mmCIF file of C-alpha atoms in Angstrom:
data_model
loop_
_atom_site.group_PDB
_atom_site.id
_atom_site.type_symbol
_atom_site.label_atom_id
_atom_site.label_comp_id
_atom_site.label_asym_id
_atom_site.label_seq_id
_atom_site.Cartn_x
_atom_site.Cartn_y
_atom_site.Cartn_z
ATOM 1 C CA ALA A 1 -22.707 5.037 -58.737
ATOM 2 C CA GLN A 2 -21.489 1.737 -60.560
ATOM 3 C CA VAL A 3 -24.109 -0.466 -62.037
ATOM 4 C CA ARG A 4 -23.170 -4.144 -63.334
ATOM 5 C CA GLN A 5 -25.981 -6.683 -64.115
ATOM 6 C CA ASN A 6 -25.277 -10.106 -65.484
ATOM 7 C CA THR A 7 -29.290 -11.710 -66.227
ATOM 8 C CA GLY A 8 -28.397 -12.530 -69.470
ATOM 9 C CA VAL A 9 -31.283 -9.902 -70.789
ATOM 10 C CA ASP A 10 -29.983 -6.017 -71.785
ATOM 11 C CA TRP A 11 -32.423 -3.764 -69.520
ATOM 12 C CA GLN A 12 -33.711 -1.110 -71.461
ATOM 13 C CA ASP A 13 -35.907 1.825 -70.105
ATOM 14 C CA ILE A 14 -36.374 0.019 -66.722
ATOM 15 C CA PRO A 15 -37.053 1.666 -63.378
ATOM 16 C CA LEU A 16 -34.441 1.433 -60.846
ATOM 17 C CA GLN A 17 -33.607 2.770 -57.382
ATOM 18 C CA LEU A 18 -30.487 2.378 -55.443
ATOM 19 C CA THR A 19 -29.520 2.386 -51.720
ATOM 20 C CA ALA A 20 -26.274 3.324 -50.190
ATOM 21 C CA GLN A 21 -25.811 1.064 -47.248
ATOM 22 C CA GLY A 22 -22.548 1.280 -44.920
ATOM 23 C CA PRO A 23 -19.595 1.138 -47.485
ATOM 24 C CA ASN A 24 -2.482 2.189 -55.396
ATOM 25 C CA GLN A 25 0.108 4.118 -55.680
ATOM 26 C CA ARG A 26 -0.673 5.318 -52.060
ATOM 27 C CA LEU A 27 -2.533 8.492 -51.950
ATOM 28 C CA GLU A 28 -2.602 9.100 -48.481
ATOM 29 C CA PRO A 29 0.400 9.734 -46.096
ATOM 30 C CA PRO A 30 1.335 6.872 -43.634
ATOM 31 C CA GLN A 31 0.363 7.066 -39.902
ATOM 32 C CA LEU A 32 2.597 6.870 -36.975
ATOM 33 C CA ARG A 33 2.471 3.961 -34.362
ATOM 34 C CA PRO A 34 3.395 4.239 -31.046
ATOM 35 C CA TRP A 35 7.665 4.250 -30.377
ATOM 36 C CA LYS A 36 8.322 2.343 -27.195
ATOM 37 C CA LEU A 37 11.217 1.359 -25.107
ATOM 38 C CA PRO A 38 12.159 -1.461 -24.917
ATOM 39 C CA PRO A 39 10.545 -2.818 -28.258
ATOM 40 C CA PRO A 40 7.640 -5.300 -27.603
ATOM 41 C CA ALA A 41 8.737 -8.781 -28.686
ATOM 42 C CA ARG A 42 8.554 -9.846 -31.924
ATOM 43 C CA PRO A 43 5.533 -12.253 -32.283
ATOM 44 C CA ALA A 44 6.323 -16.132 -34.122
ATOM 45 C CA PRO A 45 6.134 -15.712 -37.362
ATOM 46 C CA ALA A 46 2.974 -17.259 -38.834
ATOM 47 C CA TYR A 47 2.945 -20.027 -41.093
ATOM 48 C CA LYS A 48 1.673 -18.617 -44.589
ATOM 49 C CA ARG A 49 0.778 -20.919 -47.129
ATOM 50 C CA SER A 50 2.023 -20.111 -50.751
ATOM 51 C CA MET A 51 -0.476 -19.347 -53.479
ATOM 52 C CA SER A 52 -0.712 -21.247 -56.505
ATOM 53 C CA LYS A 53 -0.360 -19.615 -59.902
ATOM 54 C CA SER A 54 -4.107 -20.398 -60.768
ATOM 55 C CA GLU A 55 -5.136 -19.415 -57.460
ATOM 56 C CA ASN A 56 -2.958 -15.643 -57.771
ATOM 57 C CA THR A 57 -4.558 -15.422 -61.633
ATOM 58 C CA ARG A 58 -8.046 -15.539 -60.353
ATOM 59 C CA LEU A 59 -7.496 -13.184 -58.429
ATOM 60 C CA GLN A 60 -5.812 -10.619 -60.259
ATOM 61 C CA GLY A 61 -8.916 -11.352 -62.719
ATOM 62 C CA ALA A 62 -11.151 -10.537 -60.216
ATOM 63 C CA ALA A 63 -8.734 -7.264 -59.260
ATOM 64 C CA ASP A 64 -9.093 -6.494 -62.945
ATOM 65 C CA GLU A 65 -12.466 -6.826 -63.542
ATOM 66 C CA ALA A 66 -13.010 -4.816 -60.344
ATOM 67 C CA GLU A 67 -11.322 -2.013 -61.480
ATOM 68 C CA ALA A 68 -12.089 -2.080 -65.134
ATOM 69 C CA LEU A 69 -14.337 0.785 -65.496
ATOM 70 C CA ASP A 70 -14.506 2.894 -69.043
ATOM 71 C CA PRO A 71 -15.452 6.522 -68.330
ATOM 72 C CA ALA A 72 -17.101 6.676 -71.772
ATOM 73 C CA GLU A 73 -19.677 4.106 -70.273
ATOM 74 C CA ARG A 74 -21.912 6.697 -68.494
ATOM 75 C CA LEU A 75 -25.636 6.672 -67.610
ATOM 76 C CA SER A 76 -27.167 10.253 -67.312
ATOM 77 C CA ALA A 77 -30.160 10.142 -64.922
ATOM 78 C CA SER A 78 -32.713 12.538 -62.910
ATOM 79 C CA VAL A 79 -32.531 11.573 -59.582
ATOM 80 C CA THR A 80 -34.814 11.822 -56.727
ATOM 81 C CA GLN A 81 -32.974 11.188 -52.637
ATOM 82 C CA ARG A 82 -34.635 9.355 -49.961
ATOM 83 C CA GLU A 83 -33.871 9.222 -46.520
ATOM 84 C CA LEU A 84 -33.717 6.170 -44.940
ATOM 85 C CA ILE A 85 -33.581 4.959 -41.254
ATOM 86 C CA THR A 86 -29.599 4.107 -42.026
ATOM 87 C CA SER A 87 -28.723 5.101 -45.119
ATOM 88 C CA ARG A 88 -30.344 7.180 -48.330
ATOM 89 C CA ALA A 89 -31.980 6.094 -51.622
ATOM 90 C CA PHE A 90 -31.785 7.079 -54.887
ATOM 91 C CA LYS A 91 -34.489 6.323 -57.183
ATOM 92 C CA ILE A 92 -34.113 6.816 -60.868
ATOM 93 C CA ASN A 93 -37.069 9.333 -62.225
ATOM 94 C CA ARG A 94 -36.847 7.905 -65.681
ATOM 95 C CA GLY A 95 -36.222 4.384 -67.682
ATOM 96 C CA VAL A 96 -32.245 3.454 -67.491
ATOM 97 C CA ALA A 97 -30.740 1.345 -69.863
ATOM 98 C CA VAL A 98 -28.183 -1.281 -68.789
ATOM 99 C CA PRO A 99 -26.408 -3.861 -71.370
ATOM 100 C CA SER A 100 -26.057 -6.959 -69.749
ATOM 101 C CA ASP A 101 -22.329 -7.439 -70.725
ATOM 102 C CA GLN A 102 -20.552 -7.757 -67.032
ATOM 103 C CA GLN A 103 -19.036 -4.555 -66.696
ATOM 104 C CA PHE A 104 -19.735 -1.532 -64.566
ATOM 105 C CA HIS A 105 -21.584 1.098 -66.263
ATOM 106 C CA THR A 106 -21.522 4.572 -64.156
ATOM 107 C CA LEU A 107 -24.491 6.640 -63.233
ATOM 108 C CA ASP A 108 -24.385 9.894 -62.190
ATOM 109 C CA LEU A 109 -26.586 10.665 -59.383
ATOM 110 C CA GLU A 110 -25.514 13.949 -58.216
ATOM 111 C CA ALA A 111 -22.538 16.933 -58.990
ATOM 112 C CA THR A 112 -21.539 19.075 -55.994
ATOM 113 C CA ALA A 113 -19.061 21.426 -56.269
ATOM 114 C CA LEU A 114 -16.608 21.769 -52.932
ATOM 115 C CA LYS A 115 -14.489 24.593 -51.749
ATOM 116 C CA ALA A 116 -11.109 23.254 -50.556
ATOM 117 C CA ASP A 117 -8.004 24.507 -48.955
ATOM 118 C CA TYR A 118 -4.497 22.682 -49.798
ATOM 119 C CA ARG A 119 -1.571 22.046 -47.746
ATOM 120 C CA TYR A 120 0.989 19.427 -48.240
ATOM 121 C CA GLN A 121 1.680 16.755 -45.176
ATOM 122 C CA SER A 122 5.270 14.603 -44.780
ATOM 123 C CA THR A 123 5.537 12.121 -42.579
ATOM 124 C CA PRO A 124 9.419 11.676 -43.781
ATOM 125 C CA LYS A 125 10.688 9.244 -40.928
ATOM 126 C CA LEU A 126 8.105 6.501 -43.171
ATOM 127 C CA GLN A 127 8.397 7.743 -46.595
ATOM 128 C CA GLU A 128 10.154 10.712 -47.851
ATOM 129 C CA ASP A 129 7.419 12.321 -49.992
ATOM 130 C CA ALA A 130 5.391 15.609 -49.498
ATOM 131 C CA PHE A 131 1.363 14.360 -50.032
ATOM 132 C CA LEU A 132 -0.849 16.902 -51.568
ATOM 133 C CA MET A 133 -3.954 16.832 -49.259
ATOM 134 C CA ALA A 134 -7.160 19.020 -50.240
ATOM 135 C CA ARG A 135 -9.028 19.871 -46.243
ATOM 136 C CA ILE A 136 -12.570 20.336 -47.142
ATOM 137 C CA ALA A 137 -14.904 22.273 -44.420
ATOM 138 C CA ASP A 138 -18.169 22.173 -43.467
ATOM 139 C CA TRP A 139 -18.346 19.085 -45.828
ATOM 140 C CA ARG A 140 -21.438 17.693 -43.868
ATOM 141 C CA THR A 141 -24.134 19.752 -45.630
ATOM 142 C CA ASN A 142 -23.526 17.833 -48.915
ATOM 143 C CA ASN A 143 -24.237 14.529 -47.656
ATOM 144 C CA LEU A 144 -21.094 12.401 -49.676
ATOM 145 C CA LEU A 145 -21.264 8.790 -49.507
ATOM 146 C CA PRO A 146 -18.877 6.488 -48.286
ATOM 147 C CA GLY A 147 -16.622 4.961 -51.027
ATOM 148 C CA GLN A 148 -14.177 4.931 -53.493
ATOM 149 C CA ALA A 149 -13.210 8.450 -55.204
ATOM 150 C CA ASN A 150 -11.597 8.405 -57.925
ATOM 151 C CA MET A 151 -8.614 11.418 -58.002
ATOM 152 C CA PHE A 152 -8.101 13.555 -60.506
ATOM 153 C CA ILE A 153 -5.852 16.764 -60.889
ATOM 154 C CA GLU A 154 -6.326 19.501 -63.968
ATOM 155 C CA ASP A 155 -8.228 16.399 -65.542
ATOM 156 C CA VAL A 156 -5.355 13.726 -64.891
ATOM 157 C CA TYR A 157 -6.331 10.732 -63.149
ATOM 158 C CA VAL A 158 -4.433 10.050 -60.166
ATOM 159 C CA GLY A 159 -5.410 6.997 -58.457
ATOM 160 C CA LYS A 160 -8.182 5.923 -55.960
ATOM 161 C CA MET A 161 -8.462 6.499 -51.971
ATOM 162 C CA PRO A 162 -11.225 5.870 -49.743
ATOM 163 C CA LEU A 163 -14.226 8.307 -48.905
ATOM 164 C CA ARG A 164 -14.856 8.288 -45.248
ATOM 165 C CA PRO A 165 -17.557 10.817 -44.679
ATOM 166 C CA GLU A 166 -18.452 8.515 -41.375
ATOM 167 C CA GLN A 167 -15.650 10.266 -39.693
ATOM 168 C CA ILE A 168 -16.206 12.645 -36.937
ATOM 169 C CA GLY A 169 -14.311 15.460 -37.769
ATOM 170 C CA ASP A 170 -15.175 18.711 -38.812
ATOM 171 C CA THR A 171 -12.725 18.731 -41.938
ATOM 172 C CA LEU A 172 -12.306 15.825 -44.914
ATOM 173 C CA GLU A 173 -8.934 15.235 -46.100
ATOM 174 C CA LEU A 174 -8.551 14.187 -49.352
ATOM 175 C CA GLY A 175 -5.326 12.648 -50.782
ATOM 176 C CA PHE A 176 -4.071 13.379 -54.442
ATOM 177 C CA GLY A 177 -0.590 11.862 -53.918
ATOM 178 C CA PRO A 178 3.144 12.657 -53.512
ATOM 179 C CA ASP A 179 4.670 15.871 -55.508
ATOM 180 C CA GLN A 180 7.595 14.889 -56.932
ATOM 181 C CA ALA A 181 8.473 18.660 -56.805
ATOM 182 C CA ILE A 182 9.024 18.649 -53.254
ATOM 183 C CA GLY A 183 12.276 17.057 -52.064
ATOM 184 C CA ILE A 184 12.570 15.621 -48.942
ATOM 185 C CA GLU A 185 15.463 13.824 -46.692
ATOM 186 C CA TYR A 186 15.192 12.128 -42.843
ATOM 187 C CA LEU A 187 19.050 12.208 -41.675
ATOM 188 C CA GLN A 188 20.142 10.818 -38.686
ATOM 189 C CA LEU A 189 22.699 13.020 -37.135
ATOM 190 C CA GLN A 190 25.901 11.619 -36.457
ATOM 191 C CA ASP A 191 27.644 14.282 -34.195
ATOM 192 C CA PHE A 192 24.209 14.069 -32.427
ATOM 193 C CA ARG A 193 24.888 9.812 -31.399
ATOM 194 C CA LYS A 194 26.105 9.678 -27.915
ATOM 195 C CA LYS A 195 26.152 7.280 -25.298
ATOM 196 C CA THR A 196 27.223 7.830 -21.936
ATOM 197 C CA PHE A 197 27.781 5.896 -18.716
ATOM 198 C CA PHE A 198 26.607 7.421 -15.502
ATOM 199 C CA GLY A 199 27.168 4.617 -12.811
ATOM 200 C CA SER A 200 24.426 1.646 -13.506
ATOM 201 C CA ASN A 201 22.766 4.424 -16.023
ATOM 202 C CA ILE A 202 23.333 4.858 -19.688
ATOM 203 C CA ARG A 203 22.510 7.548 -20.963
ATOM 204 C CA GLN A 204 21.865 7.630 -24.936
ATOM 205 C CA GLN A 205 21.307 10.809 -27.186
ATOM 206 C CA ILE A 206 20.162 10.642 -31.188
ATOM 207 C CA GLY A 207 19.505 13.413 -33.198
ATOM 208 C CA TYR A 208 17.513 13.424 -36.526
ATOM 209 C CA GLU A 209 17.429 15.838 -39.130
ATOM 210 C CA ILE A 210 14.751 17.041 -41.798
ATOM 211 C CA LYS A 211 15.565 18.810 -45.176
ATOM 212 C CA ILE A 212 13.097 19.852 -47.338
ATOM 213 C CA LYS A 213 13.286 21.359 -51.075
ATOM 214 C CA ASN A 214 10.499 23.240 -52.788
ATOM 215 C CA ARG A 215 10.845 23.277 -56.363
ATOM 216 C CA ARG A 216 7.619 25.060 -57.392
ATOM 217 C CA ALA A 217 7.411 28.592 -58.486
ATOM 218 C CA ALA A 218 5.545 29.568 -55.108
ATOM 219 C CA ALA A 219 5.389 29.369 -51.511
ATOM 220 C CA ILE A 220 3.751 26.071 -50.313
ATOM 221 C CA THR A 221 2.137 25.239 -46.747
ATOM 222 C CA MET A 222 3.429 21.716 -45.087
ATOM 223 C CA LEU A 223 2.565 19.829 -42.024
ATOM 224 C CA VAL A 224 5.494 17.739 -40.958
ATOM 225 C CA GLN A 225 5.107 15.179 -38.487
ATOM 226 C CA ASP A 226 7.600 12.669 -36.678
ATOM 227 C CA GLN A 227 7.640 11.282 -33.074
ATOM 228 C CA ILE A 228 9.772 10.501 -29.849
ATOM 229 C CA PRO A 229 9.541 7.138 -28.832
ATOM 230 C CA ILE A 230 7.615 6.403 -25.594
ATOM 231 C CA SER A 231 9.075 4.502 -22.770
ATOM 232 C CA THR A 232 6.701 1.640 -21.041
ATOM 233 C CA GLN A 233 9.121 1.210 -17.873
ATOM 234 C CA GLU A 234 9.916 3.527 -14.938
ATOM 235 C CA GLU A 235 13.695 2.965 -15.528
ATOM 236 C CA ILE A 236 13.483 4.307 -19.045
ATOM 237 C CA GLU A 237 13.105 8.188 -19.404
ATOM 238 C CA VAL A 238 12.692 10.198 -22.591
ATOM 239 C CA GLU A 239 13.286 13.557 -22.919
ATOM 240 C CA LEU A 240 13.329 16.156 -25.977
#
């Protein structure tokens, strides 16, 4: 948990109870959207008010403040957990000191070791990168909380991603970002690009090629996602 207080008085040896109530290089692979034929009409562009320099500075300052977290500022405590109707409560079993410095201080509530299987995932049409994903089965028994997770690979910080324990699936997936040792190319093949006419009908053929190069010494497991268009009219047929 991240604790911050700005009362103007440093808290020394105070009782504290916390509750959990429902909560950027990209770390998760992008998701495909339905590809429809013909494409829907584009909406008229909405008017956007330009942001002044002072407004942008205030927003950036707020973002910097939210991201400010000194790993050394960690508060250890013995914690008792209590299940509430819609969330969980954490009662600190001893007094906690929290300075009134408007800085976030990390309070360690619980440490859990989870076994994960690792694989790569890629959607080359959207981004030619291979994302390392950790798949955790039987994760529900650990009562994980929603929030921002700090992701590390071998003690090296790689970024943040949202932890969503409210999801329905039996397997929890966590992203560790793209691996530069895995090369991917998404190419349209000109040899397969054809357009022919049969009376009033038009047949268009398009082909794509996905190339993957593993520069690591060991073999990897990868899920590659692509798509074909979805027809929204009877006059248009799609074949794979």
